[in-house]
XYZ file of C-alpha atoms in Angstrom:
462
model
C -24.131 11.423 23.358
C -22.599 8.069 23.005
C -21.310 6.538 26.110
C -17.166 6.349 26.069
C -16.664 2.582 24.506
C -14.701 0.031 27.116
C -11.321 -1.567 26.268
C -13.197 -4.823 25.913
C -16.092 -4.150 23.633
C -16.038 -4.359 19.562
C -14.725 -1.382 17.993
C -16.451 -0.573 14.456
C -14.405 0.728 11.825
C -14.674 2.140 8.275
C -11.983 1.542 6.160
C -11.304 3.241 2.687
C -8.363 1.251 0.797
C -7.629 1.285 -2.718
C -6.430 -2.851 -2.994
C -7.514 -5.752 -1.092
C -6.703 -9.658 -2.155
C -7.136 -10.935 -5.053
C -7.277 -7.588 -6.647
C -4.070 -6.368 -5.615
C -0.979 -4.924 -7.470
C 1.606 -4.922 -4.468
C 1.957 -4.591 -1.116
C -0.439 -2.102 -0.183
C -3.370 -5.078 -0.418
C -1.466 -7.847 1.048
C -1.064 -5.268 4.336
C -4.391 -4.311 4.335
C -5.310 -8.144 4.038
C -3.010 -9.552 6.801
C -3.969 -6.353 9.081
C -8.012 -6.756 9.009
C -7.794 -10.220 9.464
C -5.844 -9.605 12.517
C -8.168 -6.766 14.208
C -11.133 -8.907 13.537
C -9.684 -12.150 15.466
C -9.272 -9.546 18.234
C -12.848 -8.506 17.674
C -13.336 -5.629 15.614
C -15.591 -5.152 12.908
C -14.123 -3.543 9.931
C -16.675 -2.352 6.969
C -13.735 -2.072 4.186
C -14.675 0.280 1.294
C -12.644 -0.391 -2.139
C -13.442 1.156 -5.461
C -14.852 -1.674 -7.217
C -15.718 -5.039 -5.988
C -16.010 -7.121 -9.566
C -17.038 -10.980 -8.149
C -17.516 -12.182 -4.731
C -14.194 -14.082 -4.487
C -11.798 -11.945 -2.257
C -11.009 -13.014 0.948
C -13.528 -11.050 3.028
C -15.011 -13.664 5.391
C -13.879 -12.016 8.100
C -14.886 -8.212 7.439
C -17.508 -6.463 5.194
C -16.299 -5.885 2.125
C -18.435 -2.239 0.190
C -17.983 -1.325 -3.476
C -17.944 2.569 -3.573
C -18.580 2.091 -7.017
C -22.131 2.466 -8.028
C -23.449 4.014 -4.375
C -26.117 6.373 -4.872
C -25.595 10.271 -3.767
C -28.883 12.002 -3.450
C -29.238 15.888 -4.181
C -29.681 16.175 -0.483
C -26.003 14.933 0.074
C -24.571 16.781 -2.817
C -25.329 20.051 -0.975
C -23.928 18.893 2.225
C -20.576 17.147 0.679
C -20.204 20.571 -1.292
C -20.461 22.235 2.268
C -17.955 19.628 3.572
C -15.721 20.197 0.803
C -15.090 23.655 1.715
C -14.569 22.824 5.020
C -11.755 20.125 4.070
C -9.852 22.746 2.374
C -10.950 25.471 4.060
C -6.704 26.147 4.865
C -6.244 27.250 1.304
C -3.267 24.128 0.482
C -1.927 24.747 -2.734
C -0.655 22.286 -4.748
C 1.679 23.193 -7.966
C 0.526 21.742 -10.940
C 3.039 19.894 -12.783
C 3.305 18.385 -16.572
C 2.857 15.188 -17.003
C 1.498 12.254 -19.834
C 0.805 10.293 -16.829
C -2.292 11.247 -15.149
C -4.801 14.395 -14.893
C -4.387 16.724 -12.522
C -6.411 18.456 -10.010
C -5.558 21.598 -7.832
C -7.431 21.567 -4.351
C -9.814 24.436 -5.908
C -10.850 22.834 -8.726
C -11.264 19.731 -6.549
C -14.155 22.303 -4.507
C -15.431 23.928 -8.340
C -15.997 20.337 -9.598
C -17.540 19.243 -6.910
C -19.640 22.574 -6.224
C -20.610 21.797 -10.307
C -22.920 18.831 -8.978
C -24.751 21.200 -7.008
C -26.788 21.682 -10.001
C -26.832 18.158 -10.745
C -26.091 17.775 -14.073
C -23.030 15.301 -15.552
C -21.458 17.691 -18.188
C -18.159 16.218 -18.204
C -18.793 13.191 -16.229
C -19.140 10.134 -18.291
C -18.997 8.209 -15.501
C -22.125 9.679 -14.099
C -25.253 8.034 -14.397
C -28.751 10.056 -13.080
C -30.989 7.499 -11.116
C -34.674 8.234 -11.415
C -36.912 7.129 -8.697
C -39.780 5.137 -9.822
C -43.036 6.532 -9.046
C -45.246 9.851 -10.166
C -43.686 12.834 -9.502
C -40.103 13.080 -8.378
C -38.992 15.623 -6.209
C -35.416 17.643 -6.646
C -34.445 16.443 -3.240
C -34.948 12.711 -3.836
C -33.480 12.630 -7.468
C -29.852 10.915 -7.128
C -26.787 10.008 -9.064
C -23.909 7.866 -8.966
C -20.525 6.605 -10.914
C -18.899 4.060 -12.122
C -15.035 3.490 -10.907
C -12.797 1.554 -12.616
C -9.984 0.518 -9.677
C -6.492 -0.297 -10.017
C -4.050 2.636 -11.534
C -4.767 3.817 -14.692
C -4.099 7.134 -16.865
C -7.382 8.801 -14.812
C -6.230 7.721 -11.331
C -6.866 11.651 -10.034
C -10.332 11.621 -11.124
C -10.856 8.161 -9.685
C -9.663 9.310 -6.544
C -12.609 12.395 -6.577
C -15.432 9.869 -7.633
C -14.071 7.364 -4.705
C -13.931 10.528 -2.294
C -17.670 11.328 -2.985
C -18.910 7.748 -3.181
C -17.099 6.703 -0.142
C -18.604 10.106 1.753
C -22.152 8.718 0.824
C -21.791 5.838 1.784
C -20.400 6.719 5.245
C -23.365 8.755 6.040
C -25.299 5.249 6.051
C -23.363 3.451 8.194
C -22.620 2.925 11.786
C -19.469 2.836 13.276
C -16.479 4.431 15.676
C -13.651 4.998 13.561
C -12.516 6.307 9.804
C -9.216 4.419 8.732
C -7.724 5.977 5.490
C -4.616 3.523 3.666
C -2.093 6.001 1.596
C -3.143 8.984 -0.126
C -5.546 7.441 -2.954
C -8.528 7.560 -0.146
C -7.222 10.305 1.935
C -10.085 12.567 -0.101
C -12.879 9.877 1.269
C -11.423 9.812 5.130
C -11.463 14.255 5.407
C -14.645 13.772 3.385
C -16.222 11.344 6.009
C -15.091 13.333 8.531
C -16.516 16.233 8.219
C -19.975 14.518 7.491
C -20.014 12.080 10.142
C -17.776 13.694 12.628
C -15.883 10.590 13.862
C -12.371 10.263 14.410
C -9.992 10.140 11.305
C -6.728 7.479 11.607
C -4.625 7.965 8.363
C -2.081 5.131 7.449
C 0.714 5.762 5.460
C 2.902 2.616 3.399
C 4.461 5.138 1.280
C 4.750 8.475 0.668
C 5.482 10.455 -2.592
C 9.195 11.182 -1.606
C 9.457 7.237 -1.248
C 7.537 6.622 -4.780
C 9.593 9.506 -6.838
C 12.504 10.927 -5.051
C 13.398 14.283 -5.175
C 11.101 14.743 -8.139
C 7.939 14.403 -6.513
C 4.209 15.042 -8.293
C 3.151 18.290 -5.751
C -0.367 17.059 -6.234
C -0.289 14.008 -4.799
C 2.165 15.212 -2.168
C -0.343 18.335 -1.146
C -3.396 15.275 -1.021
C -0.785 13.374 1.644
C -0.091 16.534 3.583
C -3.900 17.108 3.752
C -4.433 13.959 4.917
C -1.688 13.846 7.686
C -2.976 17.270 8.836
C -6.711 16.700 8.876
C -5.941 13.031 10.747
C -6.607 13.063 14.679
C -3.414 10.005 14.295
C -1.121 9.289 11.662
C 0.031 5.352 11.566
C 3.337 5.352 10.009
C 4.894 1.790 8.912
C 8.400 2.759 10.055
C 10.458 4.912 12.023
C 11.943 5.664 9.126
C 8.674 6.717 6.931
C 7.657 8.765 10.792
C 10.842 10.902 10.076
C 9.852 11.310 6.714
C 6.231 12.675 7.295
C 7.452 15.020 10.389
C 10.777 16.473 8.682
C 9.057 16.585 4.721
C 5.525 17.155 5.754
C 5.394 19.294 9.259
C 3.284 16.722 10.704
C 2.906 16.843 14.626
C 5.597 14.352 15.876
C 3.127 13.683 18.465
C 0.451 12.675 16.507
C 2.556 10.444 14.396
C 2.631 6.623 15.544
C 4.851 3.633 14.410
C 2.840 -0.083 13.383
C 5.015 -2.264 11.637
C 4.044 -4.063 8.884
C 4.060 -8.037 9.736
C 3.146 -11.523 7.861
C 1.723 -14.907 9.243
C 2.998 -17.697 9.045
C 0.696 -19.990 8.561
C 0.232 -18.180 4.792
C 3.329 -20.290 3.740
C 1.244 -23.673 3.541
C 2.733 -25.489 0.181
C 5.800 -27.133 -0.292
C 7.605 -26.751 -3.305
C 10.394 -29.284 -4.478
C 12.853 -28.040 -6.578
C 12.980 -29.379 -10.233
C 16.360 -31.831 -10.586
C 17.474 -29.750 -13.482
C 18.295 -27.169 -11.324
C 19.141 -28.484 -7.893
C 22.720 -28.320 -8.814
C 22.747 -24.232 -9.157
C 21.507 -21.111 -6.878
C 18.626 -19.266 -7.730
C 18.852 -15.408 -6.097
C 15.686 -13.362 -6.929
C 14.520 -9.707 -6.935
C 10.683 -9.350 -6.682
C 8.690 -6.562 -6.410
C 7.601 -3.559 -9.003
C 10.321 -2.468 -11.673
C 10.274 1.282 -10.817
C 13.191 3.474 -9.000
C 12.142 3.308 -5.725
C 12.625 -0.480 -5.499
C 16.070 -0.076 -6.948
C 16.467 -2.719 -9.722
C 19.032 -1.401 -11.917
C 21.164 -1.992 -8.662
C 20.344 -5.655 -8.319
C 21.400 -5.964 -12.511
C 24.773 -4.517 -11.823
C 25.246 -6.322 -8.398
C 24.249 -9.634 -10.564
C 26.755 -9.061 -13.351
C 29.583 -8.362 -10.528
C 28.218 -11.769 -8.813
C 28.349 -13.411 -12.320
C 32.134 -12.563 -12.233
C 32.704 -14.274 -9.352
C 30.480 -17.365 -9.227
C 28.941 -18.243 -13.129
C 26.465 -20.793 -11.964
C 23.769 -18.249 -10.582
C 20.835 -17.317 -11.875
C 19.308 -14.305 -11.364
C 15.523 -14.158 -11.151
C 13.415 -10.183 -11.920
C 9.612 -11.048 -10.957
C 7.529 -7.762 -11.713
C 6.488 -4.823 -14.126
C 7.230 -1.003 -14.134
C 8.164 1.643 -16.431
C 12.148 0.421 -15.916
C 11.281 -3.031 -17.308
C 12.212 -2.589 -20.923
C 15.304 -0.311 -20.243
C 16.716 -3.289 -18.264
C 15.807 -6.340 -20.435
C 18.042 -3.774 -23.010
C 20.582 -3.668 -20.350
C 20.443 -7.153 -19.834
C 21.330 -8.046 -23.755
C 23.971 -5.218 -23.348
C 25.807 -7.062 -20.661
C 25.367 -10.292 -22.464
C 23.841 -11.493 -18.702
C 20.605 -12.775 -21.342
C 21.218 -16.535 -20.432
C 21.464 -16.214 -16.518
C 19.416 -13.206 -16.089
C 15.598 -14.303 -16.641
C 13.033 -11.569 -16.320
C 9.590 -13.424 -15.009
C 6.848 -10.402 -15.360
C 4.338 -10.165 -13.031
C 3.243 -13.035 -10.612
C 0.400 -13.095 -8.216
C -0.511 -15.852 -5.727
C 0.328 -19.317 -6.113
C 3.149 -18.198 -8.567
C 4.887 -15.720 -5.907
C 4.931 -18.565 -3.306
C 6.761 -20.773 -5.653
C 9.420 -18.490 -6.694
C 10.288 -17.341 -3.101
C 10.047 -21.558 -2.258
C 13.099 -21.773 -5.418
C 15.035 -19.218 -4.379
C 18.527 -19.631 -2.443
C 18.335 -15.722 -1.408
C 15.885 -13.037 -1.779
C 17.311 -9.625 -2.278
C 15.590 -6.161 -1.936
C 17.762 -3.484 -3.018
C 15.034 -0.905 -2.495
C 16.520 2.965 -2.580
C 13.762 4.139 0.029
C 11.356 1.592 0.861
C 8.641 2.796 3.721
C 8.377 -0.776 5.323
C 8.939 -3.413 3.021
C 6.988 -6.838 3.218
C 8.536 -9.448 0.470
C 11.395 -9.934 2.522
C 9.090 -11.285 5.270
C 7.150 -13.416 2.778
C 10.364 -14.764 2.185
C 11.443 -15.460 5.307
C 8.298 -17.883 5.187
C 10.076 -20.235 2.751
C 13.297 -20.413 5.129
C 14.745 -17.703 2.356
C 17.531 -15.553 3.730
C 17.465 -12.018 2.991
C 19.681 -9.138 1.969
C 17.915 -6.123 2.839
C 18.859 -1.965 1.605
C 19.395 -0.585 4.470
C 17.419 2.676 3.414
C 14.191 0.436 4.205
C 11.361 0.126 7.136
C 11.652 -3.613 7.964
C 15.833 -3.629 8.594
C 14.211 -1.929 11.421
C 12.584 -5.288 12.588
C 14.880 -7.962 10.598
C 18.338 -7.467 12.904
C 19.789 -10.300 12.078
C 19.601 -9.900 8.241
C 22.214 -9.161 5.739
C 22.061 -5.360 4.770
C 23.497 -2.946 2.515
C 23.256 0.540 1.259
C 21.253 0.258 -1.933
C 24.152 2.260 -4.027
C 27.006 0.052 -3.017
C 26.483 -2.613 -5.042
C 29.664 -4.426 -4.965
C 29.125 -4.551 -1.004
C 25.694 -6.222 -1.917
C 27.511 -8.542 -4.240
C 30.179 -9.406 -1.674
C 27.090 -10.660 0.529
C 25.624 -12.465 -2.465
C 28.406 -14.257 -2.950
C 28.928 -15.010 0.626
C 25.642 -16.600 0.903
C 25.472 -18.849 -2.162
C 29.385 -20.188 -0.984
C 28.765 -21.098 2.718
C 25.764 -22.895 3.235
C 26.411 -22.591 7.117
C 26.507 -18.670 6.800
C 22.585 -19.373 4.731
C 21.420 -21.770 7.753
C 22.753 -19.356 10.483
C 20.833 -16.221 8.690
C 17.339 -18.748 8.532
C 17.821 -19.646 12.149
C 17.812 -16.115 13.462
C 15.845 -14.518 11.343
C 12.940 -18.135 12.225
C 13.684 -16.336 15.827
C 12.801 -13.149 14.831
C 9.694 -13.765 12.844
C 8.226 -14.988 16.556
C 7.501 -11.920 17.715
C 6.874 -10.047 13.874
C 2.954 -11.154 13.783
C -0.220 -9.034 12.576
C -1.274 -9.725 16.177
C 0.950 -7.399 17.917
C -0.072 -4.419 14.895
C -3.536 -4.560 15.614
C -2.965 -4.443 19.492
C -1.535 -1.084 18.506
C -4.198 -0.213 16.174
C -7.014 -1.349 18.795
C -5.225 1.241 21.219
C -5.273 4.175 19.203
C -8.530 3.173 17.951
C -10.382 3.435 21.590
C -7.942 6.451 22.077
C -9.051 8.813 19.569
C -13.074 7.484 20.042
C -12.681 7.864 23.750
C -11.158 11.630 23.353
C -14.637 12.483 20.780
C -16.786 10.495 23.136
């Protein structure tokens, strides 16, 4: 039995995450980035696991970054992970199917038949399955293995990614060593309970959003019964709020004690270019929304809080920087408020091009309708940007000294728009405080938190 690990040696942790810089859609990676790099200045070693690793060009120096896809699962491990599978739903969840163009679905049980299919080790139905002959004379059934092919990101077959990264992941816990399982939102929930089970190490889910953040009151059941698994099979729960900890107690009967708050942060040495503003445009205000186009984030609330603004004060322009299924609805809306010439819609930007639109802006507004934590305004914050923050989001918890509203009341939110492009004093007061504030919002203190529940769950399996 392993000895119970001091407070002062490395702790070694396996990861599953679905994004991780440069292949990231949203926040999700930039979290998982900021938070690794954190726990391994304080010594940890992290083994992070993502679906696909294309080139060697992410920003992995400091951890170990593992492709799931491609990882070999021998026959062996097929019959334990069917064993284990039964044991991860052995509570009999159900989860309602639901209609929808969107994705394939996947009850629980025909999560176990599909996987108790591979017993026999064929790939009927698997085109993503590719049989691995060892070389050699005569190959035995036990040694014969298989593996897949994942594709990453969020497309149409995201459920059946999310199987094939569960079983990949699994296999490739069984061959390494380490302390700790650390599962990021729902998509690798599947891979933690799998690892789990196999390994029999300590499970820590993290949660950035849940389904009742992503669709309201319409929620997929599917991907709401994978989060309740997760939360349930979890020895510790991280929640990125207080806010998203009510959420998974009240909507998911989770434990309040096993449910712990680690806000979100951002560095601030990642703000390291300085970007002068073009003369053409020095003499007007610049106010930006940036983040995905989809309800949760709340855009169609920043378009009518724009044209009230526009109103008011006609030398703004208003800035849209992302994509989502609302994008072509509002750049209709747009044409239908004849907003066309100061409302620009800027599509997706990664990187370099994010850093220079916050650097442009006069104010950075997140009118998010439920937002778990919330990181852009942060990233902001970097550029000296002051913020108006929905109050119905995770970081007002952290930002005090930022202007807030309630995501519906839009002319409140243009009030405060206004009021910030007017008095340049109110703009410099908000960037003082908030400079304060950012002091003590660092990755540092979150994996100090993480490092303590980390040695606390290992030390109570030890």
């Amino acid at each position: 039995r392993r000895l119970r690990r001091h407070e002062g040696e490395s702790m070694r942790v396996l990861m599953f995450g679905w994004e991780f810089p440069p292949h990231i859609s949203g926040g999700l990676g930039t979290a998982c980035f900021g938070m690794t790099q954190a726990l391994a200045r304080r010594g940890a070693e992290i083994i992070f696991v993502l679906p696909r690793i294309d080139d060697s060009k992410g920003k992995g120096e400091f951890l170990r970054l593992r492709s799931a896809s491609g990882t070999p699962i021998t026959q062996d491990l097929v019959q334990r992970m069917h064993w284990a599978q039964q044991e991860v739903w052995r509570n009999g969840i159900r989860c309602l199917p639901v209609d929808s163009p969107l994705m394939p679905y996947l009850t629980p049980q025909d999560y176990v038949s599909a996987l108790g299919r591979l017993s026999g080790h064929t790939c009927a139905g698997e085109p993503y399955c590719q049989v691995q002959h060892p070389a050699g004379e005569e190959e035995s059934r036990q040694s014969r293995s298989f593996t897949y092919t994942l594709q990453g990101g969020y497309g149409p077959s995201l459920m059946d990614e999310v199987l094939r990264y569960s079983r990949l992941s699994a296999a490739l816990a069984v061959q390494e060593d380490f302390d700790v399982i650390h599962a990021h939102d729902w998509m690798t929930y599947p891979a933690g309970m799998l690892a789990k089970t196999l390994t029999g190490k300590p499970l820590v889910v993290h949660i950035h959003a849940t389904e009742y953040d992503r669709s309201g009151s319409d929620i997929n059941e599917q991907v709401a019964g994978i989060e309740r698994a997760g939360m349930l099979a979890a020895d510790v729960v991280v929640a990125v709020s207080r806010l998203t900890r009510k959420t998974v107690v009240e909507r998911y009967g989770i434990p309040p004690e096993k449910v712990m708050v680690v806000h979100n942060a951002v560095a601030r040495h990642e703000a390291q270019r300085h970007y002068p503003i073009p003369p053409r445009i020095r003499h007007e205000k610049r106010v930006l929304f940036l983040g995905r186009v989809t309800f949760q984030k709340g855009p169609e609330y920043f378009m009518e809080a724009a044209r009230l603004v526009l109103q008011k004060i006609p030398n703004v322009r208003f800035f849209m920087a992302g994509s989502g299924d609302m994008l072509p609805r509002l750049i209709r809306r747009a044409g239908q408020l004849r907003m066309g010439s100061r409302f620009h819609f800027a599509g997706f930007l990664q990187g370099e091009e994010v850093d220079r639109m916050f650097a442009l802006s006069d104010l950075y507004v997140m009118p998010s309708v439920s937002e778990p934590f919330g990181i852009t305004p942060l990233e902001a914050m970097l550029y000296d940007v002051p913020v108006l923050l929905s109050r119905q989001s995770g970081v007002s918890e952290v930002l005090q000294h930022a202007l807030k509203a309630d995501f519906w009341d839009t002319r409140d939110m243009a009030d405060k728009i206004c009021a910030v492009l007017r008095y340049p004093c109110l703009a410099a007061e908000l960037v003082k405080n908030c400079r304060e504030e950012m002091k003590s919002i660092r990755w540092e203190n979150a994996a100090d938190q993480l490092l303590a529940i980390y040695h606390n769950v290992h030390g109570g399996r030890s």
